Coordinates of C-alpha atoms in Angstrom, one line a residue:
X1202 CA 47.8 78.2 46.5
X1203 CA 47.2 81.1 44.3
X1204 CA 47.2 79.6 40.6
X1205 CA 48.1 82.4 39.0
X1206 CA 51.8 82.6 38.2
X1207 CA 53.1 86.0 38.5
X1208 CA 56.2 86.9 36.2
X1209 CA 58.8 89.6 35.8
X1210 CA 60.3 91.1 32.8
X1211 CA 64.2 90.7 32.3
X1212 CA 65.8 92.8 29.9
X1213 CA 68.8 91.9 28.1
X1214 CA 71.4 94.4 26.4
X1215 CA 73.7 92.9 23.8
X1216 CA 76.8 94.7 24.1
X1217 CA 79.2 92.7 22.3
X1218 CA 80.4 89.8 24.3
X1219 CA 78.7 90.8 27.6
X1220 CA 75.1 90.0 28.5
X1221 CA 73.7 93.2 31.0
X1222 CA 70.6 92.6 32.9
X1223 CA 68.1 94.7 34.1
X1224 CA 65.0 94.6 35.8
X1225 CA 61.6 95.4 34.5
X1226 CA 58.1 95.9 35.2
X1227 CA 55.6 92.8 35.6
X1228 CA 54.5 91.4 32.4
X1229 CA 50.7 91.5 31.4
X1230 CA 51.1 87.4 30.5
X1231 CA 48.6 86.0 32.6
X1232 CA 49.5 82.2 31.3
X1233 CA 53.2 81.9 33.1
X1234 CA 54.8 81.1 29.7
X1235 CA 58.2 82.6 28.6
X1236 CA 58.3 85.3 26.5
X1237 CA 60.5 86.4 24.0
X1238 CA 60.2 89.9 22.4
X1239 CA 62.5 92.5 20.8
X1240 CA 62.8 95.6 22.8
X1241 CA 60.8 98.3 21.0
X1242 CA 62.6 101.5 22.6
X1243 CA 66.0 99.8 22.1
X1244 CA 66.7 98.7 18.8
X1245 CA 68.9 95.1 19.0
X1246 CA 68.2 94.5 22.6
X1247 CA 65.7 92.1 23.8
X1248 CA 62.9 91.4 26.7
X1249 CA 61.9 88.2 27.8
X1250 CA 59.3 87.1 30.4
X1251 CA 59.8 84.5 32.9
X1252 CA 57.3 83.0 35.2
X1253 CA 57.1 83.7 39.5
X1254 CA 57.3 81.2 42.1
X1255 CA 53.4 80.3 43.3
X1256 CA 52.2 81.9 46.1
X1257 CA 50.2 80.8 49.0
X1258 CA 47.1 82.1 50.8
X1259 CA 47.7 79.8 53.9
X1260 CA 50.2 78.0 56.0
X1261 CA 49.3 74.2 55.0
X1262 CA 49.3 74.4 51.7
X1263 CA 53.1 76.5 51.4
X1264 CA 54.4 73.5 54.1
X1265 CA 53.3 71.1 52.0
X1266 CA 54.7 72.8 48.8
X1267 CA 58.1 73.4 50.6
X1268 CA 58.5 69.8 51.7
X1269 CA 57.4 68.6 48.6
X1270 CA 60.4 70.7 46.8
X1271 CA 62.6 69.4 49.5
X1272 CA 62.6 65.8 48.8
X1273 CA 62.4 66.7 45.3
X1274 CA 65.8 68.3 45.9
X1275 CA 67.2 65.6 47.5
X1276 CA 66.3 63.0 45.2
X1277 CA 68.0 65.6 42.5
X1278 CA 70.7 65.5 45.0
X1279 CA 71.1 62.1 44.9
X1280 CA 70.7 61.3 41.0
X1281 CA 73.5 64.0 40.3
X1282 CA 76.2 62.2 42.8
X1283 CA 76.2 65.1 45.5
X1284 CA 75.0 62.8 48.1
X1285 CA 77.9 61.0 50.5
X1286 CA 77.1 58.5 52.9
X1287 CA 75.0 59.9 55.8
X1288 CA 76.7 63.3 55.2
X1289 CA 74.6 66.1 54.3
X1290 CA 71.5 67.8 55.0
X1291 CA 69.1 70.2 53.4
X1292 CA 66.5 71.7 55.1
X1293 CA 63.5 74.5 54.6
X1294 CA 62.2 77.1 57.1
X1295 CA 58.7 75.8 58.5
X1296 CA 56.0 79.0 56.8
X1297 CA 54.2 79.6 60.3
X1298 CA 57.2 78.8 63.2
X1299 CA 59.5 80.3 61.5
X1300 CA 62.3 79.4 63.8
X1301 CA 61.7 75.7 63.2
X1302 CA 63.2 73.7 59.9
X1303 CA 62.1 70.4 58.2
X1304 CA 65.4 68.7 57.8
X1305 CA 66.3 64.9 56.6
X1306 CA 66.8 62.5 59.2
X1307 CA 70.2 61.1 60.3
X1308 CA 70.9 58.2 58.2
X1309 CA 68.8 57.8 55.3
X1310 CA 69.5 58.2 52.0
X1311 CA 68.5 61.2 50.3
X1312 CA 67.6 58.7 47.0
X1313 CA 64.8 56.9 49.6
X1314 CA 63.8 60.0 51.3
X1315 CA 59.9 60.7 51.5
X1316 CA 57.5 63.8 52.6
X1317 CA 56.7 61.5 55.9
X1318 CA 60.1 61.1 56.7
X1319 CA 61.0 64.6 56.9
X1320 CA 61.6 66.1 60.7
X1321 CA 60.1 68.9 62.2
X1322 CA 63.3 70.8 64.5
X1323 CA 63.1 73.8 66.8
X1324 CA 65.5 76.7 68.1
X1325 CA 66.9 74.4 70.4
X1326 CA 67.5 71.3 68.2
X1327 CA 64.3 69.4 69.8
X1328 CA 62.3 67.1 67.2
X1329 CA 59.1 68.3 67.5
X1330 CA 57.6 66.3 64.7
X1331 CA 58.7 63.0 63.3
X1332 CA 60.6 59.7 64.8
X1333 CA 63.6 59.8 63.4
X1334 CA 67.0 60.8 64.8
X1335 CA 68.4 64.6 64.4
X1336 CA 72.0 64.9 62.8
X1337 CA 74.0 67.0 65.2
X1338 CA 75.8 69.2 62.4
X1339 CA 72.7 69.9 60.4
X1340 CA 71.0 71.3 63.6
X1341 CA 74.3 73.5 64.8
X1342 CA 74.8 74.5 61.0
X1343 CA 71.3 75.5 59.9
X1344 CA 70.1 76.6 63.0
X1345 CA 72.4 79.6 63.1
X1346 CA 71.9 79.9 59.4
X1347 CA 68.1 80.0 59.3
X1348 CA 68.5 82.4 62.6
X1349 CA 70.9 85.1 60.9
X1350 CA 68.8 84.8 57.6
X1351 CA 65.5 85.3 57.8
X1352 CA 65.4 86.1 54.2
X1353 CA 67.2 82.4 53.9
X1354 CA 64.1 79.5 53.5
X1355 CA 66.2 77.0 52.5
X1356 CA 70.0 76.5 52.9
X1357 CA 71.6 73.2 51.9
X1358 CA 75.3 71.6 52.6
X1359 CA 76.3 68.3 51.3
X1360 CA 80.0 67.0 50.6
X1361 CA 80.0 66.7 47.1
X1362 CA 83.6 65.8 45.2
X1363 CA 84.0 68.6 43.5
X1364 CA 82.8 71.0 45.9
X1365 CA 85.4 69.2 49.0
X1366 CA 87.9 68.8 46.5
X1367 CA 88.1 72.9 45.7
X1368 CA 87.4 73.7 49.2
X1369 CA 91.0 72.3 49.9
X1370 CA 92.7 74.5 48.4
X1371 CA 91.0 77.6 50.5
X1372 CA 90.6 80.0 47.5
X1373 CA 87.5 81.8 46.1
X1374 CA 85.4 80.6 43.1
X1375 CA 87.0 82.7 39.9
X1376 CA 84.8 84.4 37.3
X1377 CA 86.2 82.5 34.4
X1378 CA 83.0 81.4 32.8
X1379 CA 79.3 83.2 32.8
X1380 CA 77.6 80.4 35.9
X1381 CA 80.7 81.6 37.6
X1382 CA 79.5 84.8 37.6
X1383 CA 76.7 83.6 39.4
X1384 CA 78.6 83.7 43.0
X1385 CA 80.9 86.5 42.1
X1386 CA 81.2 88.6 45.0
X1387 CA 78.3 86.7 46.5
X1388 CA 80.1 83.9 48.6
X1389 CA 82.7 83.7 50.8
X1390 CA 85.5 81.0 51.7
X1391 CA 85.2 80.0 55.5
X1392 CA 88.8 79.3 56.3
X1393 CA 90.1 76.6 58.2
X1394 CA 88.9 72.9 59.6
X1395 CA 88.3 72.3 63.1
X1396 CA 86.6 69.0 62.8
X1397 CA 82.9 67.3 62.3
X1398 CA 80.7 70.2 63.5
X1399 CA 79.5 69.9 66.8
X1400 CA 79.1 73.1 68.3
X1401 CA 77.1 76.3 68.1
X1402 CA 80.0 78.5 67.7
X1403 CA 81.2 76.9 64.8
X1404 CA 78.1 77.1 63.6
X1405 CA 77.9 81.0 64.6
X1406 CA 80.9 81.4 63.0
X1407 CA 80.0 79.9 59.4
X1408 CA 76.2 82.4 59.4
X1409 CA 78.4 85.4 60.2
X1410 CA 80.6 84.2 57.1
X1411 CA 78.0 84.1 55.1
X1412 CA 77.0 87.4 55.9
X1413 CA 73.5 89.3 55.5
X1414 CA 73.5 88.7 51.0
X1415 CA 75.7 85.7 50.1
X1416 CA 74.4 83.2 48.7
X1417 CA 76.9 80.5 49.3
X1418 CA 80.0 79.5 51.6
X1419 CA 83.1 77.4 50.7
X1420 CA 83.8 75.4 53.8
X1421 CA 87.5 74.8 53.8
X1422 CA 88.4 70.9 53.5
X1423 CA 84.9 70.5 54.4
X1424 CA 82.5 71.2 51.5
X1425 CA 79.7 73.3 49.9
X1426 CA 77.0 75.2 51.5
X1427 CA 74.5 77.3 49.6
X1428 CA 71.4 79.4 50.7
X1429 CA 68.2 80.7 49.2
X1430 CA 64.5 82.3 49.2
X1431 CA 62.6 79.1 48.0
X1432 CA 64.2 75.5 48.1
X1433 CA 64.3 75.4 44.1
X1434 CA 66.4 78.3 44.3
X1435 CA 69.5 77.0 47.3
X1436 CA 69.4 73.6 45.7
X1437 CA 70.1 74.8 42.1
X1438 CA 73.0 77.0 43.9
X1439 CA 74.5 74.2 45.1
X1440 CA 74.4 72.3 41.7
X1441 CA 75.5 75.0 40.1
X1442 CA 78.5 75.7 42.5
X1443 CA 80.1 72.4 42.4
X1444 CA 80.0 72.3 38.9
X1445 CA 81.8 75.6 39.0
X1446 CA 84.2 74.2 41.1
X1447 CA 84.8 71.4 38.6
X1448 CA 85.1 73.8 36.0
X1449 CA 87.7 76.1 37.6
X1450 CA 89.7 72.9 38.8
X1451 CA 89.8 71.6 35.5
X1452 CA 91.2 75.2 33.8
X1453 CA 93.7 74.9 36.6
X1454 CA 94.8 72.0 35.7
X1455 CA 95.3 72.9 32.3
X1456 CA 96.6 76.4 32.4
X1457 CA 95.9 80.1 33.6
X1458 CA 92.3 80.5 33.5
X1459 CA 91.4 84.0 32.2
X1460 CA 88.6 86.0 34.4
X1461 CA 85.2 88.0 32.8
X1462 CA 86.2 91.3 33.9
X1463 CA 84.8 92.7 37.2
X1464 CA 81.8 95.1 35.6
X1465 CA 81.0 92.2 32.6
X1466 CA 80.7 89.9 36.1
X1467 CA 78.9 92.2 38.2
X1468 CA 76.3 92.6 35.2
X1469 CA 76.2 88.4 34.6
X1470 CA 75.6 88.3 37.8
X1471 CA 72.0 90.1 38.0
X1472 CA 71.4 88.2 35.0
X1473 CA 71.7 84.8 36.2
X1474 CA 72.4 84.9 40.0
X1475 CA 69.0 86.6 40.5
X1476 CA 66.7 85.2 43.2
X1477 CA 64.2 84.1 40.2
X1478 CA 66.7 83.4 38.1
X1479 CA 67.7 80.6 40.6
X1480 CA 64.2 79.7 41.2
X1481 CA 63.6 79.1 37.5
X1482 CA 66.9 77.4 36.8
X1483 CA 65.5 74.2 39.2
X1484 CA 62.3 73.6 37.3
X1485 CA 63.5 71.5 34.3
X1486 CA 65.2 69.5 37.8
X1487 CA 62.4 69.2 39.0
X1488 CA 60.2 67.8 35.9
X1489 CA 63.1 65.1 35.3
X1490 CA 63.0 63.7 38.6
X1491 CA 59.3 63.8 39.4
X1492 CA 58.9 62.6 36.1
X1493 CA 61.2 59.8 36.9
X1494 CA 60.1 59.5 40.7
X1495 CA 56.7 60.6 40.4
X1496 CA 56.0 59.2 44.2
X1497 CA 57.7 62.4 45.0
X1498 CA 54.1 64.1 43.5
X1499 CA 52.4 61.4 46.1
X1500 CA 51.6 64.1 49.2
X1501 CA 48.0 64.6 51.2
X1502 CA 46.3 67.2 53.3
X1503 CA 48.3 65.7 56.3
X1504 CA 51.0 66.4 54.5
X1505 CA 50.8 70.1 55.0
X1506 CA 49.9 69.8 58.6
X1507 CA 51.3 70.4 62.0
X1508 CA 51.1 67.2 65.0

């Protein structure tokens, strides 16, 4: 692993109520740490510096750092409430096959799930590492995900009960607040129910949904599904995107919600629907639950191996 954390430069623009983003040049901070400046060549605008995922100079090391994340995420997962039953899976694009995914076995609970008990699952839905059994959805949902993303390393679907509760009413997620603005134009609703998935078309049919740059499906009277280019980044999606659909179905209730208008959303957006945005959202996840769980933090050189 390469212990240098790289970071980026975000500029923000206050123009009255909306927040513009734009992106800058790397920052000369060699430490990691955030940075907050005033913007010297705009007066009353401001720069701040966020740290870069770590990066990895071989195979065993970024395996072990994915899988680590990924139980991470499911403990998360499981402390929030977005866990039901043995329904749900999240899983992470192996660094080396890259058309195999470590993905949680069928049955166990994501609040007791390990490193060791993650599954190793090829192209054709054979376990190629691990004992345990293979959930028949996750492999016909994420397979065609992982296959029509390649920029997609983790994707993760679970039936939370705010995310099934909005997906029955078949309608896209409303700018109305500025997380909202995180999906706007950036998911999709994939319309009807035909069942538990148990075949590769459907599964074919929810990837081309989701398209070559969204970073999330609604799954009508089914649930959430949510995609990204590290784990941290798909599973803070998915947090984020059931609590916006508890947001919007508590303005419905009350009244009309009023939408951010389209270019003050489009803006938002590349603010806080970035790829490091969503990376950098998960972290303070992350140091809660290893905190709390630190056998998460418990992994060994076999760990980031192969069988």
């Amino acid at each position: 692993m390469d212990g240098n954390n790289e970071t980026k430069t975000i500029h923000y623009y206050d123009e009255g109520a909306a927040t513009v983003a734009a992106s800058g040049s790397s920052s000369s901070s060699k430490d990691g740490k955030l940075r907050f400046t005033e913007d010297a060549e705009n007066p009353g605008k401001f720069i701040f510096t966020m740290p870069r995922p770590p990066t990895f100079d071989n195979f065993e090391d970024e395996r072990r750092h994915r899988k680590q994340r990924l139980v991470a995420a499911f403990r998360v997962f499981a402390k929030l409430g977005l866990d039901e039953g043995v329904a749900g899976h999240l899983t992470c694009r192996d660094p080396e096959l890259t058309d195999h995914f470590w993905v949680n076995p069928f049955g166990l609970s994501f609040a007791c799930l390990t490193i060791k008990d993650l599954i190793l699952v090829d192209e054709k839905g054979t376990v190629v590492q691990g004992n345990s059994a293979l959930n028949a959805a996750a492999f016909v949902i994420h397979s065609k995900i992982h296959a029509a993303r390649p920029d997609a390393i983790a994707a993760c679907h679970s039936h939370s009960m705010h995310g099934k509760a909005f997906s029955s009413l078949g309608i896209p997620l409303l700018p109305i607040t500025q997380d909202a603005c995180i999906f706007y134009e950036h998911h999709a609703v994939f319309p009807g129910f035909n069942g538990v998935v148990a075949d590769e078309v459907e599964g074919a049919r929810m990837a081309e949904t989701l398209g070559d740059s969204r970073k999330a499906l609604i799954l009508q009277n089914h649930g959430l599904l949510t995609v990204g280019k590290s784990v941290d980044e798909a599973a803070f999606w998915f947090i984020a995107l059931d609590r916006c659909c508890r947001a919007q179905l508590l303005a419905m209730a009350a009244g009309e919600p009023r939408c951010i208008s389209h270019q003050v959303a489009l803006e938002s957006r590349d603010t806080v629907g970035s790829t490091l945005a969503g990376w950098f959202s998960f972290q303070p996840y992350y140091q809660q639950i290893t905190k709390e769980q630190p056998d998460i933090l418990e992994v060994d050189e076999e760990d980031g191996k192969i069988h």
